[in-house]
Coordinates of C-alpha atoms in Angstrom, one line a residue:
Chain A
M10 CA 127.3 96.8 112.9
S11 CA 127.4 98.4 109.5
E12 CA 125.3 100.7 107.3
P13 CA 123.6 98.9 104.5
H14 CA 125.1 101.5 102.1
E15 CA 127.9 104.0 102.5
G16 CA 127.4 107.3 100.7
K17 CA 130.1 109.9 100.1
P18 CA 129.8 113.5 100.9
V19 CA 129.7 115.8 97.9
L20 CA 130.0 118.9 100.1
N21 CA 131.2 119.4 103.6
V22 CA 130.9 122.8 105.3
Q23 CA 132.6 123.5 108.6
G24 CA 132.2 126.6 110.8
L25 CA 130.9 128.9 108.2
E26 CA 130.7 132.4 109.5
L27 CA 129.8 135.8 107.9
R28 CA 129.9 139.0 109.9
Y29 CA 129.3 142.6 108.8
G30 CA 131.1 145.0 111.0
R31 CA 134.4 145.3 112.8
G32 CA 133.6 142.3 115.2
C33 CA 134.6 141.7 118.8
P34 CA 135.3 138.6 120.8
F35 CA 131.7 138.4 122.0
C36 CA 129.9 138.6 118.6
V37 CA 129.2 134.8 118.2
A38 CA 128.3 134.2 121.9
A39 CA 126.1 137.2 122.1
T40 CA 124.0 136.5 119.0
G41 CA 122.0 133.5 117.7
P42 CA 118.7 131.8 118.5
E43 CA 119.0 132.0 122.3
A44 CA 119.7 135.7 122.2
A45 CA 117.1 136.0 119.4
A46 CA 119.5 138.5 117.7
N47 CA 121.8 138.9 114.8
R48 CA 123.3 142.2 116.0
C49 CA 126.1 142.0 118.6
P50 CA 125.1 144.1 121.6
H51 CA 128.8 144.9 122.3
C52 CA 130.1 146.1 119.0
G53 CA 127.0 146.4 116.7
T54 CA 128.4 143.8 114.2
I55 CA 125.7 141.9 112.3
V56 CA 126.4 138.1 112.4
A57 CA 124.6 136.8 109.3
C58 CA 125.6 133.2 110.0
A59 CA 128.0 131.4 112.3
E60 CA 128.9 127.9 113.5
V61 CA 127.2 126.4 110.4
D62 CA 128.3 122.8 109.9
F63 CA 126.7 120.3 107.5
S64 CA 127.4 117.6 104.9
L65 CA 125.6 116.9 101.7
Y66 CA 125.8 113.5 100.2
E67 CA 125.7 112.0 96.7
E68 CA 122.2 112.3 95.1
E69 CA 120.9 113.9 98.3
V70 CA 118.6 116.9 98.5
L71 CA 119.0 119.0 101.6
G72 CA 116.4 121.6 102.5
V73 CA 117.3 124.8 104.4
V74 CA 114.3 126.5 106.1
G75 CA 113.9 129.4 108.4
E76 CA 112.4 132.9 108.5
S77 CA 113.7 136.0 106.7
G78 CA 117.1 136.9 108.2
S79 CA 117.8 133.4 109.4
G80 CA 120.9 133.2 107.2
K81 CA 119.7 130.6 104.7
T82 CA 120.4 132.7 101.6
T83 CA 123.7 133.9 103.0
L84 CA 124.7 130.3 103.3
L85 CA 123.9 129.7 99.7
R86 CA 125.6 132.9 98.5
C87 CA 128.8 132.0 100.3
L88 CA 128.9 128.7 98.6
N89 CA 128.4 130.4 95.2
F90 CA 131.1 133.0 96.0
D91 CA 128.6 135.8 95.8
L92 CA 129.6 136.6 99.4
A93 CA 133.0 136.0 101.1
P94 CA 132.6 134.3 104.5
T95 CA 134.6 135.8 107.4
A96 CA 135.6 132.3 108.6
G97 CA 135.0 128.6 107.8
A98 CA 135.8 126.0 105.3
A99 CA 133.9 124.2 102.5
Y100 CA 135.2 121.0 100.8
L101 CA 133.8 119.8 97.5
A102 CA 134.4 116.2 96.5
D103 CA 135.0 117.3 92.9
F104 CA 137.6 120.0 93.9
E105 CA 141.2 118.9 94.7
G106 CA 139.8 115.5 95.9
G107 CA 137.8 117.3 98.7
Q108 CA 141.1 118.3 100.4
A109 CA 141.1 122.0 99.7
N110 CA 138.9 124.7 101.2
I111 CA 137.1 126.3 98.2
W112 CA 137.0 129.7 100.0
D113 CA 140.8 129.7 100.0
A114 CA 141.0 129.1 96.2
N115 CA 142.4 131.9 94.0
P116 CA 139.8 133.8 91.8
Q117 CA 140.6 131.8 88.7
R118 CA 139.9 128.5 90.6
K119 CA 136.8 130.0 92.1
R120 CA 135.5 130.8 88.6
Y121 CA 136.3 127.2 87.6
I122 CA 134.3 125.8 90.6
R123 CA 131.4 128.2 89.8
N124 CA 131.3 127.4 86.2
H125 CA 131.9 123.6 86.3
L126 CA 131.2 122.1 89.6
M127 CA 128.0 123.8 90.7
G128 CA 125.0 125.7 89.4
M129 CA 123.0 128.3 91.2
V130 CA 119.3 129.2 90.6
Y131 CA 118.3 132.5 92.2
Q132 CA 115.0 133.5 93.5
N133 CA 114.9 136.4 91.0
P134 CA 115.6 135.4 87.4
R135 CA 117.2 138.8 87.0
D136 CA 120.1 137.7 89.2
G137 CA 120.8 134.5 87.3
L138 CA 120.0 135.7 83.7
D139 CA 120.7 138.6 81.4
L140 CA 117.0 139.2 80.5
D141 CA 117.9 141.1 77.3
V142 CA 120.2 138.4 75.9
T143 CA 118.5 135.5 74.2
A144 CA 117.7 132.3 76.2
G145 CA 120.2 130.4 74.1
G146 CA 122.8 133.2 74.5
N147 CA 122.4 133.0 78.3
I148 CA 123.3 129.3 78.3
A149 CA 126.0 129.8 75.7
E150 CA 127.7 132.4 78.0
R151 CA 128.0 129.7 80.6
L152 CA 129.3 127.1 78.2
I153 CA 131.9 129.6 76.7
M154 CA 133.1 130.4 80.3
A155 CA 133.8 126.6 80.5
N156 CA 135.9 126.9 77.3
Q157 CA 133.4 125.6 74.9
R158 CA 134.2 127.2 71.5
H159 CA 132.4 125.2 68.9
V160 CA 129.2 127.1 67.9
G161 CA 127.4 124.0 66.7
H162 CA 128.0 122.2 69.9
I163 CA 127.0 125.2 72.0
R164 CA 123.7 125.5 70.1
A165 CA 123.0 121.8 70.3
R166 CA 123.7 121.8 74.1
S167 CA 121.6 124.9 74.6
S168 CA 118.6 123.5 72.8
Y169 CA 119.0 120.2 74.6
L170 CA 118.9 121.9 78.0
L171 CA 116.0 124.1 77.1
D172 CA 114.0 121.1 75.9
R173 CA 114.9 119.2 79.0
T174 CA 113.6 122.1 81.2
E175 CA 110.5 122.3 79.1
V176 CA 111.2 125.6 77.5
P177 CA 109.9 125.7 73.9
V178 CA 113.1 125.4 71.8
D179 CA 111.6 127.6 69.1
R180 CA 111.9 130.5 71.6
M181 CA 115.6 129.9 72.1
D182 CA 116.5 133.1 70.2
E183 CA 114.2 135.3 72.2
P184 CA 115.2 137.2 75.3
P185 CA 113.8 135.9 78.6
R186 CA 112.4 139.3 79.3
T187 CA 109.5 138.3 77.0
F188 CA 109.0 135.0 78.9
S189 CA 106.6 134.2 81.8
G190 CA 108.0 134.0 85.3
G191 CA 107.9 130.2 85.3
M192 CA 109.6 130.0 82.0
Q193 CA 112.3 132.4 83.1
Q194 CA 112.9 130.2 86.1
R195 CA 113.2 127.1 83.8
V196 CA 115.8 129.0 81.6
Q197 CA 117.7 129.7 84.8
I198 CA 117.7 126.0 85.7
A199 CA 118.8 125.1 82.2
K200 CA 121.7 127.6 82.5
A201 CA 122.7 126.3 85.9
L202 CA 122.9 122.8 84.5
A203 CA 124.8 123.8 81.4
N204 CA 128.2 122.3 82.4
G205 CA 126.8 119.3 84.1
P206 CA 127.5 120.1 87.7
R207 CA 126.9 117.5 90.4
L208 CA 125.7 120.2 92.8
L209 CA 122.7 122.5 92.3
L210 CA 122.0 125.4 94.7
L211 CA 118.4 126.7 94.7
D212 CA 117.3 129.8 96.4
E213 CA 113.5 130.1 96.8
V214 CA 113.0 129.0 93.2
T215 CA 109.3 128.7 93.4
T216 CA 108.6 131.8 95.5
G217 CA 106.4 134.3 93.7
L218 CA 105.2 131.8 91.0
D219 CA 101.6 130.9 90.5
V220 CA 100.7 127.6 92.2
S221 CA 100.2 125.9 88.9
V222 CA 103.6 127.0 87.6
Q223 CA 105.1 126.1 91.0
A224 CA 103.9 122.5 90.7
R225 CA 105.5 122.2 87.3
V226 CA 108.9 123.6 88.4
L227 CA 108.9 121.3 91.4
D228 CA 108.2 118.3 89.3
L229 CA 110.9 119.3 86.8
L230 CA 113.5 119.6 89.7
R231 CA 112.5 116.2 91.0
S232 CA 112.9 114.5 87.7
L233 CA 116.2 116.3 86.9
Q234 CA 117.6 115.3 90.3
R235 CA 116.6 111.7 89.7
E236 CA 117.8 111.4 86.2
L237 CA 121.1 113.3 86.5
G238 CA 121.8 112.0 90.0
I239 CA 122.8 115.4 91.3
S240 CA 122.8 116.7 94.8
M241 CA 120.8 119.8 95.7
I242 CA 120.5 122.4 98.4
V243 CA 117.0 123.8 98.4
V244 CA 116.6 127.0 100.4
S245 CA 112.9 127.9 101.0
H246 CA 110.6 129.3 103.6
D247 CA 107.9 127.1 102.1
L248 CA 107.7 123.9 104.1
G249 CA 105.5 122.3 101.5
V250 CA 108.3 122.7 98.9
V251 CA 110.8 121.3 101.3
R252 CA 108.5 118.3 102.1
L253 CA 108.2 117.4 98.4
L254 CA 111.8 118.0 97.3
T255 CA 114.1 117.1 100.1
H256 CA 115.5 114.1 102.0
R257 CA 116.9 116.0 105.0
T258 CA 116.3 119.4 106.3
A259 CA 118.3 122.0 108.3
V260 CA 116.4 124.6 110.2
M261 CA 118.0 128.0 110.7
K262 CA 117.3 130.8 113.1
N263 CA 119.4 134.0 113.7
G264 CA 122.2 132.7 111.6
R265 CA 122.6 129.3 113.2
I266 CA 121.4 125.8 112.3
V267 CA 119.1 124.9 115.3
E268 CA 118.1 121.4 114.1
T269 CA 118.9 119.0 111.3
G270 CA 116.9 115.8 110.5
L271 CA 115.0 113.7 108.1
T272 CA 112.5 116.0 106.4
D273 CA 109.5 114.0 107.5
Q274 CA 110.9 113.8 111.1
I275 CA 111.5 117.6 111.1
L276 CA 107.9 118.1 110.0
E277 CA 106.2 115.5 112.1
D278 CA 108.3 115.4 115.2
P279 CA 110.3 118.6 115.4
Q280 CA 112.6 118.8 118.5
H281 CA 113.7 122.4 118.8
P282 CA 111.2 125.0 120.1
Y283 CA 111.7 127.2 117.1
T284 CA 111.1 124.3 114.6
Q285 CA 107.9 123.4 116.6
L286 CA 106.7 127.0 116.2
L287 CA 107.5 127.0 112.5
V288 CA 105.8 123.7 111.8
N289 CA 102.8 124.6 114.0
S290 CA 102.4 127.8 112.0
L291 CA 101.8 125.8 108.8
L292 CA 98.4 126.6 107.2
Chain B
M10 CA 118.6 76.7 111.8
H11 CA 117.3 79.2 114.4
V12 CA 115.2 81.9 112.7
Q13 CA 115.8 85.4 114.1
P14 CA 113.1 88.0 114.2
L15 CA 113.4 90.6 111.4
L16 CA 112.3 93.3 113.8
D17 CA 112.7 93.3 117.5
V18 CA 111.2 96.2 119.4
R19 CA 112.4 96.5 123.0
D20 CA 110.9 98.8 125.6
L21 CA 110.2 101.5 123.0
S22 CA 108.9 104.7 124.4
K23 CA 108.0 108.0 122.8
T24 CA 107.3 111.2 124.7
F25 CA 106.6 114.5 122.9
V26 CA 107.8 117.7 124.5
L27 CA 105.6 120.6 123.5
H28 CA 107.8 123.7 124.0
G29 CA 105.0 126.1 123.0
L30 CA 103.0 124.9 126.0
G31 CA 105.6 125.3 128.7
A32 CA 107.5 122.0 127.8
K33 CA 104.3 120.0 128.3
L34 CA 105.0 116.2 128.0
I35 CA 102.7 114.0 125.9
T36 CA 103.1 110.2 126.0
G37 CA 102.9 108.6 122.5
C38 CA 103.7 105.1 123.6
R39 CA 105.4 103.5 126.6
N40 CA 107.5 100.4 127.1
I41 CA 106.4 98.7 123.9
S42 CA 108.1 95.3 123.1
F43 CA 107.3 92.8 120.4
Q44 CA 109.0 90.8 117.7
V45 CA 108.2 90.2 114.1
M46 CA 109.4 87.1 112.3
P47 CA 110.3 87.3 108.7
G48 CA 107.4 86.8 106.3
T49 CA 104.7 87.3 109.0
F50 CA 101.9 89.9 109.4
L51 CA 101.7 91.7 112.7
A52 CA 98.7 93.8 113.5
I53 CA 98.9 96.6 116.0
T54 CA 95.3 97.2 117.2
G55 CA 93.5 99.4 119.7
V56 CA 91.2 102.4 119.8
S57 CA 92.1 105.8 118.3
G58 CA 94.8 107.5 120.4
A59 CA 96.1 104.2 121.8
G60 CA 99.5 105.0 120.2
K61 CA 99.5 102.6 117.3
S62 CA 100.7 105.1 114.7
T63 CA 103.3 106.4 117.1
V64 CA 104.9 102.9 117.2
L65 CA 104.8 102.6 113.4
K66 CA 106.3 106.1 112.9
C67 CA 109.1 105.4 115.4
I68 CA 110.0 102.3 113.3
Y69 CA 110.0 104.3 110.1
R70 CA 111.8 107.1 112.1
S71 CA 109.4 109.9 111.1
Y72 CA 109.4 110.1 114.9
L73 CA 112.5 110.1 117.0
P74 CA 112.1 107.4 119.7
T75 CA 112.8 108.7 123.2
D76 CA 113.8 105.4 124.7
G77 CA 114.3 101.7 123.8
Q78 CA 115.6 99.8 120.9
I79 CA 114.3 98.9 117.4
I80 CA 116.6 96.1 116.2
Y81 CA 116.3 95.4 112.5
R82 CA 118.1 92.4 111.1
W83 CA 119.1 91.6 107.5
G84 CA 121.4 88.7 106.6
E85 CA 124.0 88.5 109.3
S86 CA 123.8 92.2 110.1
E87 CA 121.6 94.1 112.5
T88 CA 121.1 97.7 113.4
D89 CA 119.2 99.7 116.0
I90 CA 116.9 101.9 114.0
A91 CA 116.1 104.0 117.1
R92 CA 119.8 105.2 117.2
L93 CA 120.6 105.0 113.5
D94 CA 121.8 108.2 111.9
D95 CA 119.8 110.0 109.2
R96 CA 121.9 108.6 106.3
G97 CA 121.4 105.0 107.6
V98 CA 117.7 105.5 107.8
L99 CA 117.5 106.9 104.3
N100 CA 119.4 103.9 103.0
L101 CA 117.1 101.5 104.8
R102 CA 114.1 103.3 103.3
R103 CA 115.6 103.2 99.9
L104 CA 116.4 99.5 100.0
D105 CA 114.4 97.7 102.7
I106 CA 111.5 99.5 104.4
G107 CA 108.3 100.8 102.8
Y108 CA 105.7 102.9 104.5
V109 CA 102.1 103.5 103.6
S110 CA 100.8 106.6 105.4
Q111 CA 97.2 107.2 106.3
F112 CA 97.0 110.0 103.8
L113 CA 98.6 110.3 100.4
R114 CA 100.8 113.4 99.9
V115 CA 102.3 113.9 96.5
V116 CA 103.6 116.6 94.1
P117 CA 100.6 118.2 92.5
R118 CA 100.1 117.5 88.8
V119 CA 102.1 114.3 88.6
S120 CA 100.2 111.4 87.2
A121 CA 99.1 108.3 89.2
L122 CA 101.4 106.1 87.1
E123 CA 104.4 108.2 87.9
V124 CA 103.6 108.6 91.6
V125 CA 103.4 104.8 91.8
G126 CA 106.4 104.2 89.6
E127 CA 108.7 106.7 91.3
R128 CA 110.7 104.2 93.3
L129 CA 111.5 102.3 90.1
L130 CA 112.6 105.6 88.5
V131 CA 114.8 106.3 91.4
E132 CA 116.4 103.0 90.9
G133 CA 117.1 103.9 87.3
A134 CA 114.3 102.1 85.5
S135 CA 113.1 103.8 82.2
L136 CA 109.9 105.8 82.3
G137 CA 108.3 103.2 80.1
D138 CA 109.1 100.3 82.3
A139 CA 108.1 102.2 85.5
R140 CA 104.8 103.1 83.9
R141 CA 104.1 99.6 82.8
E142 CA 104.8 98.0 86.2
A143 CA 102.8 100.7 87.9
G144 CA 99.9 100.2 85.5
S145 CA 99.8 96.4 86.2
L146 CA 99.8 97.0 89.9
L147 CA 97.0 99.6 89.7
A148 CA 95.1 97.2 87.5
R149 CA 95.3 94.6 90.2
L150 CA 94.0 97.1 92.6
K151 CA 91.2 97.9 90.2
L152 CA 92.0 101.6 89.8
P153 CA 90.1 102.5 86.5
E154 CA 92.6 102.9 83.7
E155 CA 91.2 106.3 82.7
L156 CA 92.6 107.6 86.0
W157 CA 96.2 106.4 85.5
D158 CA 97.3 109.6 83.8
A159 CA 95.2 111.8 86.0
F160 CA 96.5 113.5 89.2
P161 CA 95.9 111.7 92.5
A162 CA 95.3 114.9 94.4
N163 CA 91.8 115.0 92.8
F164 CA 91.0 111.3 93.5
S165 CA 88.4 110.0 96.0
G166 CA 89.7 108.7 99.3
G167 CA 89.6 105.1 98.2
E168 CA 91.3 105.8 94.9
K169 CA 94.0 107.8 96.7
Q170 CA 94.6 104.9 99.1
R171 CA 95.1 102.5 96.3
V172 CA 97.7 104.7 94.7
N173 CA 99.3 105.1 98.1
I174 CA 99.5 101.3 98.7
A175 CA 100.7 100.6 95.2
R176 CA 103.5 103.2 95.5
A177 CA 104.9 101.5 98.6
C178 CA 104.5 97.9 97.3
L179 CA 105.9 98.2 93.8
T180 CA 109.5 97.5 94.7
K181 CA 108.5 94.8 97.3
P182 CA 110.3 96.1 100.4
R183 CA 111.5 93.5 102.9
L184 CA 109.5 95.2 105.6
L185 CA 106.3 97.1 104.9
L186 CA 104.7 99.4 107.5
V187 CA 101.1 100.2 106.8
D188 CA 99.0 102.8 108.7
E189 CA 95.3 101.9 108.6
P190 CA 95.3 100.6 105.1
T191 CA 91.5 100.0 104.9
A192 CA 90.2 102.9 106.9
S193 CA 88.7 104.9 104.1
L194 CA 87.7 102.2 101.7
D195 CA 84.4 100.8 100.6
P196 CA 83.9 97.0 101.1
G197 CA 84.9 96.1 97.5
T198 CA 88.1 98.1 97.6
K199 CA 88.8 96.8 101.0
R200 CA 88.7 93.2 99.7
D201 CA 91.2 94.2 96.9
V202 CA 93.6 95.7 99.4
I203 CA 93.3 92.7 101.7
E204 CA 94.0 90.4 98.7
L205 CA 97.1 92.5 97.8
L206 CA 98.5 92.4 101.3
R207 CA 97.9 88.7 101.4
E208 CA 99.8 88.2 98.2
L209 CA 102.7 90.3 99.5
K210 CA 102.8 88.1 102.5
H211 CA 103.0 85.1 100.3
E212 CA 105.9 86.8 98.5
K213 CA 107.7 86.9 101.9
V214 CA 107.2 90.6 102.6
T215 CA 107.0 91.1 106.4
I216 CA 104.2 93.5 107.3
V217 CA 103.4 95.5 110.4
A218 CA 100.1 97.3 110.1
T219 CA 98.0 99.4 112.5
L220 CA 94.4 98.2 112.2
H221 CA 91.1 98.8 114.0
D222 CA 88.9 96.7 111.7
R223 CA 88.5 93.3 113.3
E224 CA 87.6 91.7 110.0
V225 CA 90.9 92.7 108.4
V226 CA 92.8 91.6 111.5
E227 CA 91.3 88.2 111.4
Q228 CA 91.9 87.7 107.7
L229 CA 95.5 88.8 107.7
A230 CA 97.3 88.9 111.0
D231 CA 99.6 86.1 112.3
E232 CA 100.2 88.0 115.5
E233 CA 98.4 90.8 117.2
V234 CA 99.6 93.5 119.6
Q235 CA 96.8 95.2 121.4
M236 CA 97.6 98.7 122.6
S237 CA 95.7 100.9 125.1
G238 CA 96.8 104.2 126.6
G239 CA 100.2 104.0 124.9
R240 CA 101.0 100.6 126.3
V241 CA 100.8 97.0 125.1
W242 CA 97.7 95.5 126.6
S243 CA 98.0 92.0 125.3
T244 CA 99.7 90.0 122.6
A245 CA 98.1 87.1 120.8
S246 CA 98.8 84.9 117.8

């Protein structure tokens, strides 16, 4: 018996764990969804996430859902090196042939991974952009970090990316502070895509946007994913966003993944009590 | 040569466990068995709540089957959809199995042409080609051309259903699962949908549909599985 088509994982995460505090041997066992707690009752350590394992495949979009404090943003920030995990390993197919743990890489190699191999889009444009530097300058910064030096090429690439993300190119030389929320988010997406990464990390990208703007950003992400053939991790507490964007979904609670499945199966036939509660709470 | 069934459902059962209600058990379907030969149309019939959609959703794997097998064959290979991992299911959906849900759910503010053409876009067709093919299918289903660039979220029930069917049929899947295709349609549109399904059958697409409209069953079905209370009540051809 064989699969009709074998895909390769782009990213493989094993045993990701992040604790805040001195830690004790009971931290992991005493926290999590069964205990309904993130704080270890023995030593007071906060376990933001633990025992997180998953794989992301070529051209696949994985949703990560869960309430505030479930660890979904922590997971993304660890992947982007914004946070350093206490334990665990992550392998990127594009880095050392998928043989080396990216969290063990030296700072220089980490910068390389961040600038070339993945792009991150934050919930708040302020975290991903310098709002007082021009839109074009924001993208240029990323290109320069990847050793692009030719001004003409940088300008051409920046205007291509802005056009592609539906930001009026004639506003390239204006700072994003003067842009609407939806437009700032699209500049962030353009910047994340600057160096052609195969993996895009998206943290609550449509939260806080008007519904009309939200629809446009969702449609943009879908067409970019399709045309560029990239993989994406979409963290959101909005199950509607996850339904429209993702193939598979992981559900997190108290720092653990409690259930993973096809997105339609998670929404129509959730297995874990917490997922059932989450889906049944949908308006 | 002996022709093997494309789909062989054996003792399929689905029980839902509702944790919020003290792990209450709800039976979706019980011990369902039937076979579907390549190029045929099988109708699953029965009153509302008989478990028809449950069976269909188990085959598409929107539901996780509790028990039994769903053997799917292509060429010399076969796989048990009931036990297939998520990646395998996604691949089957991409290449082989189409599904028409009872209700259309799409990204807001994406035109009907792009909704219908999406599968082609995923496979790498140009936007122009995808729109052209989508347009010719929508024309066949008599969706007024002025609606092609409009957003399906604002369409009437019948218009939405035509977009929904066109979307699943565009790439001619080997197996098409259809949940109540004519339920919300006026008689004229219903005739167009019946005609399209008949043409797909002629093009060797195997179809499994839940239906409660006798007229549609009689016009299209080669085989019929009648369900009642989550069980097969009778089979006829």
